[in-house]
CSV table of C-alpha atoms and ligand atoms in Angstrom, one decimal:
chain,number,residue,atom,x,y,z
A,1,MET,CA,81.8,28.7,63.5
A,2,PRO,CA,81.7,30.7,66.8
A,3,HIS,CA,78.8,33.3,66.9
A,4,THR,CA,79.6,36.9,67.4
A,5,VAL,CA,77.2,38.4,70.0
A,6,LYS,CA,76.7,42.1,70.4
A,7,ALA,CA,78.1,42.9,73.9
A,8,LEU,CA,75.8,45.7,75.1
A,9,PHE,CA,77.6,46.0,78.4
A,10,ARG,CA,80.7,47.3,76.7
A,11,ASP,CA,79.0,50.5,75.8
A,12,ASP,CA,76.6,50.7,78.7
A,13,ALA,CA,77.6,48.9,81.9
A,14,TYR,CA,74.4,50.2,83.6
A,15,LEU,CA,72.1,48.3,81.2
A,16,SER,CA,70.3,45.8,83.5
A,17,VAL,CA,67.5,44.9,81.1
A,18,ALA,CA,67.7,44.4,77.3
A,19,GLU,CA,66.0,42.6,74.4
A,20,GLY,CA,67.6,39.7,72.6
A,21,LYS,CA,66.8,36.9,70.1
A,22,VAL,CA,67.9,33.3,70.4
A,23,VAL,CA,70.4,32.4,67.6
A,24,ALA,CA,71.7,29.1,68.8
A,25,ILE,CA,71.5,26.5,71.7
A,26,ASN,CA,74.9,24.7,72.1
A,27,ASP,CA,75.3,21.0,72.7
A,28,ARG,CA,75.4,21.6,76.5
A,29,GLY,CA,72.2,23.7,76.5
A,30,GLY,CA,73.9,27.1,76.6
A,31,ILE,CA,71.8,29.8,75.1
A,32,ILE,CA,73.4,32.2,72.5
A,33,LEU,CA,71.5,35.4,71.7
A,34,ASP,CA,72.1,38.1,69.0
A,35,GLN,CA,72.9,40.6,71.7
A,36,THR,CA,73.2,40.6,75.5
A,37,CYS,CA,73.7,42.8,78.6
A,38,PHE,CA,75.0,39.7,80.5
A,39,TYR,CA,78.8,40.0,81.1
A,40,ALA,CA,80.7,36.8,80.4
A,41,THR,CA,83.4,35.7,82.9
A,42,SER,CA,86.7,37.2,81.9
A,43,GLY,CA,89.6,39.2,83.2
A,44,GLY,CA,89.0,38.2,86.8
A,45,GLN,CA,85.3,39.4,86.8
A,46,PRO,CA,82.7,36.7,87.2
A,47,GLY,CA,79.9,36.5,84.6
A,48,ASP,CA,76.4,37.7,85.3
A,49,THR,CA,73.5,35.7,86.7
A,50,GLY,CA,69.8,36.6,86.2
A,51,PHE,CA,66.9,35.4,84.0
A,52,LEU,CA,65.6,35.5,80.4
A,53,GLU,CA,61.9,36.4,80.3
A,54,ARG,CA,59.7,34.8,77.6
A,55,ALA,CA,56.7,36.4,75.9
A,56,ASP,CA,54.3,34.7,78.4
A,57,GLY,CA,56.2,36.1,81.3
A,58,SER,CA,57.8,32.8,82.4
A,59,ARG,CA,61.5,32.7,83.2
A,60,ILE,CA,64.6,30.9,82.2
A,61,GLU,CA,67.0,31.3,85.1
A,62,ILE,CA,70.6,31.8,84.1
A,63,ALA,CA,73.2,30.5,86.6
A,64,ALA,CA,76.3,31.7,84.8
A,65,THR,CA,77.6,33.5,81.7
A,66,VAL,CA,80.7,32.4,80.0
A,67,CYS,CA,82.7,33.0,76.8
A,68,GLY,CA,82.6,30.3,74.1
A,69,GLU,CA,85.3,29.7,71.5
A,70,THR,CA,86.0,33.4,71.2
A,71,LYS,CA,85.5,36.4,73.6
A,72,ASP,CA,82.7,37.5,71.2
A,73,GLU,CA,80.7,34.4,71.7
A,74,ILE,CA,78.7,34.9,74.9
A,75,ILE,CA,76.9,31.8,76.4
A,76,HIS,CA,74.1,32.0,78.9
A,77,VAL,CA,74.2,28.9,81.0
A,78,PRO,CA,70.7,28.0,82.4
A,79,ALA,CA,70.2,26.7,85.9
A,80,PRO,CA,69.2,23.0,86.0
A,81,ASP,CA,65.8,22.0,84.7
A,82,GLN,CA,65.0,25.2,82.8
A,83,PRO,CA,62.8,25.3,79.7
A,84,VAL,CA,64.7,25.5,76.4
A,85,PRO,CA,63.7,28.5,74.2
A,86,GLU,CA,63.1,28.3,70.4
A,87,ILE,CA,65.6,29.5,67.9
A,88,GLY,CA,64.5,33.0,66.8
A,89,GLU,CA,62.5,33.5,70.1
A,90,ALA,CA,62.6,37.0,71.4
A,91,LEU,CA,63.5,37.3,75.1
A,92,THR,CA,63.8,40.1,77.6
A,93,LEU,CA,67.1,39.8,79.5
A,94,HIS,CA,67.3,40.7,83.2
A,95,ILE,CA,70.7,40.6,85.0
A,96,ASP,CA,70.9,40.3,88.8
A,97,TRP,CA,71.6,44.0,89.1
A,98,ASP,CA,72.4,44.1,92.8
A,99,ARG,CA,75.1,41.5,92.3
A,100,ARG,CA,76.5,43.1,89.1
A,101,TYR,CA,76.6,46.6,90.7
A,102,LYS,CA,78.7,45.2,93.6
A,103,LEU,CA,81.0,43.6,91.1
A,104,MET,CA,81.3,46.9,89.1
A,105,ARG,CA,82.2,48.8,92.3
A,106,MET,CA,84.7,46.1,93.3
A,107,HIS,CA,86.2,45.8,89.9
A,108,THR,CA,86.7,49.6,89.9
A,109,ALA,CA,88.3,49.3,93.3
A,110,CYS,CA,90.9,46.9,91.9
A,111,HIS,CA,91.9,49.6,89.3
A,112,LEU,CA,92.3,52.1,92.1
A,113,LEU,CA,94.5,49.7,94.0
A,114,THR,CA,96.8,49.4,91.0
A,115,VAL,CA,97.2,53.2,91.2
A,116,VAL,CA,98.0,53.2,95.0
A,117,CYS,CA,100.2,50.1,94.5
A,118,PRO,CA,102.0,50.7,91.2
A,119,TYR,CA,103.5,47.2,90.8
A,120,PRO,CA,103.2,44.5,88.2
A,121,ILE,CA,100.0,42.5,88.7
A,122,THR,CA,100.3,38.8,88.7
A,123,GLY,CA,96.6,37.9,89.3
A,124,ALA,CA,93.2,39.3,90.2
A,125,SER,CA,89.7,38.0,91.1
A,126,VAL,CA,86.7,40.3,91.6
A,127,GLY,CA,84.0,39.2,94.1
A,128,GLU,CA,80.8,40.6,95.5
A,129,GLU,CA,82.1,41.0,99.1
A,130,GLU,CA,85.9,40.8,98.6
A,131,SER,CA,88.3,41.0,95.7
A,132,ARG,CA,91.9,40.1,95.6
A,133,VAL,CA,94.8,41.5,93.5
A,134,ASP,CA,98.2,39.8,93.5
A,135,PHE,CA,101.3,41.9,92.9
A,136,ASP,CA,104.9,41.3,92.3
A,137,ILE,CA,106.4,43.4,95.1
A,138,PRO,CA,109.9,42.8,96.5
A,139,GLU,CA,109.6,45.5,99.2
A,140,LEU,CA,106.2,46.8,100.2
A,141,ASP,CA,106.0,50.5,100.9
A,142,GLY,CA,103.1,51.1,103.2
A,143,ASP,CA,100.6,49.0,105.2
A,144,LYS,CA,96.9,48.2,105.3
A,145,ALA,CA,96.0,51.5,106.9
A,146,SER,CA,98.1,53.7,104.5
A,147,ILE,CA,96.9,51.8,101.4
A,148,SER,CA,93.3,52.0,102.5
A,149,ALA,CA,93.7,55.7,103.0
A,150,GLY,CA,95.2,56.0,99.5
A,151,LEU,CA,92.2,54.1,98.1
A,152,MET,CA,89.7,56.3,99.9
A,153,GLN,CA,91.4,59.5,98.7
A,154,LEU,CA,90.7,58.3,95.1
A,155,VAL,CA,87.1,57.3,96.0
A,156,GLU,CA,86.5,60.7,97.6
A,157,GLY,CA,88.1,62.5,94.7
A,158,ASN,CA,85.1,61.3,92.7
A,159,HIS,CA,87.1,61.0,89.5
A,160,PRO,CA,85.3,60.3,86.2
A,161,ILE,CA,85.8,56.8,84.6
A,162,TYR,CA,85.4,56.4,80.8
A,163,THR,CA,86.6,54.2,78.0
A,164,GLU,CA,88.6,55.0,75.0
A,165,THR,CA,89.7,52.9,72.0
A,166,ILE,CA,93.3,52.9,70.9
A,167,SER,CA,95.0,51.0,68.1
A,168,ASP,CA,97.4,48.0,68.6
A,169,ALA,CA,100.1,50.3,67.4
A,170,ASP,CA,99.3,52.9,70.1
A,171,LEU,CA,99.5,50.2,72.7
A,172,ALA,CA,102.8,48.9,71.4
A,173,ALA,CA,104.2,52.5,71.5
A,174,ASN,CA,103.0,52.8,75.2
A,175,PRO,CA,104.0,49.6,76.9
A,176,GLY,CA,103.6,51.2,80.3
A,177,LEU,CA,99.8,51.0,79.9
A,178,VAL,CA,99.9,47.3,80.6
A,179,LYS,CA,100.2,46.5,84.3
A,180,SER,CA,99.8,42.7,84.1
A,181,LYS,CA,103.1,40.9,84.4
A,182,ASN,CA,102.1,37.8,82.5
A,183,VAL,CA,98.9,38.6,80.7
A,184,ARG,CA,99.0,40.7,77.6
A,185,PRO,CA,95.8,42.3,76.3
A,186,PRO,CA,94.5,40.6,73.2
A,187,THR,CA,95.9,42.4,70.2
A,188,GLY,CA,95.3,41.6,66.5
A,189,SER,CA,91.7,42.9,66.3
A,190,GLY,CA,93.3,46.4,65.5
A,191,SER,CA,91.8,48.1,68.6
A,192,ILE,CA,92.2,47.9,72.3
A,193,ARG,CA,89.7,49.2,74.9
A,194,LEU,CA,91.3,51.4,77.5
A,195,VAL,CA,89.6,52.2,80.8
A,196,CYS,CA,90.6,55.7,81.9
A,197,ILE,CA,90.2,57.3,85.4
A,198,GLY,CA,90.3,61.0,86.0
A,199,LYS,CA,90.1,64.0,83.6
A,200,ASP,CA,92.2,63.2,80.6
A,201,ALA,CA,93.1,59.9,82.3
A,202,SER,CA,95.2,61.8,84.8
A,203,VAL,CA,94.7,59.1,87.5
A,204,ASP,CA,95.1,55.9,85.4
A,205,SER,CA,94.5,54.2,82.1
A,206,GLN,CA,94.8,50.5,81.3
A,207,PRO,CA,93.4,48.0,78.9
A,208,CYS,CA,90.3,46.2,80.3
A,209,GLY,CA,87.2,44.6,79.0
A,210,GLY,CA,85.2,44.5,82.3
A,211,THR,CA,82.4,46.7,83.7
A,212,HIS,CA,83.1,49.7,85.9
A,213,VAL,CA,81.2,52.5,87.6
A,214,THR,CA,81.3,56.0,86.0
A,215,GLU,CA,82.7,57.9,89.0
A,216,THR,CA,85.1,56.7,91.6
A,217,GLY,CA,82.7,57.9,94.4
A,218,GLU,CA,80.3,55.2,93.4
A,219,VAL,CA,82.8,52.6,94.7
A,220,GLY,CA,81.9,53.7,98.3
A,221,GLU,CA,83.8,53.0,101.4
A,222,ILE,CA,86.4,50.2,101.0
A,223,HIS,CA,89.5,49.1,102.9
A,224,ILE,CA,92.3,46.6,102.6
A,225,GLY,CA,91.3,43.6,104.8
A,226,LYS,CA,94.5,41.7,104.5
A,227,ILE,CA,97.9,41.6,102.8
A,228,GLU,CA,99.4,38.2,102.5
A,229,LYS,CA,102.8,37.1,101.3
A,230,LYS,CA,102.5,34.5,98.6
A,231,GLY,CA,106.0,33.3,97.7
A,232,ARG,CA,109.1,35.4,97.8
A,233,GLU,CA,107.9,38.4,95.9
A,234,ASN,CA,104.2,37.9,95.5
A,235,ARG,CA,101.8,39.8,97.7
A,236,ARG,CA,98.0,39.3,97.8
A,237,PHE,CA,95.8,42.2,98.7
A,238,ARG,CA,92.2,41.7,99.8
A,239,ILE,CA,89.8,44.6,99.2
A,240,ARG,CA,86.6,44.6,101.2
A,241,PHE,CA,83.6,46.9,101.3
A,242,GLY,CA,82.9,49.1,104.4
A,243,PRO,CA,85.1,50.8,106.9
A,244,ALA,CA,88.2,49.0,108.3
A,245,PRO,CA,87.3,47.2,111.5
A,246,ALA,CA,88.8,48.8,114.6
A,247,GLN,CA,92.2,47.2,115.5
B,301,ZN,ZN1,88.6,46.9,84.6
């Protein structure tokens, strides 16, 4: 039976430290806790790294966080040669916040790109320094400079970002909310988490389970580093932090 772990990052993406109790160690040494602030790799966003602090102050370094059999089973993968905690042991969880915060800013930037480029998404990968989003675009309207300017207009608008829960039926009634061409959000649990940008979702809303900043201004300066053609209709956009380099 897969374990259901309380995913604290869903309600508070800014929680960098939390308490948890060990409920299981899987056959590969993965640590499962009753609750966690560690995001597990999903939806193009890499899982968190960090450490679990024991009562005596020693550390269990965590190299990766992944989902188990279900999305609710979150597994902390220790780095090689780490001590194994006891079942029932209370630990203090510390995520690598500098890394996570960059991923949150980048992940949010990917949402903004889907507003500036309103085309079906065929793939996405969030990184600390660079993220990529693939779109199905037969004819691209704009170039790196104009799309970067569109992104920065949304960043500078400092729009609020918040989540909302809707029912499977609401989603079925609003198919336009889904921007992925091939991936449908998981339905069947009865509710879907929507990530909304702008007052009353005036800028955007789409199903997403990742972690985001709370205002678009927090994304900071970003630009499109590259647009590549991948196949006949696929275009890959690379988002990078900082100002666009001088041409
Ligand atoms: Zn998202």
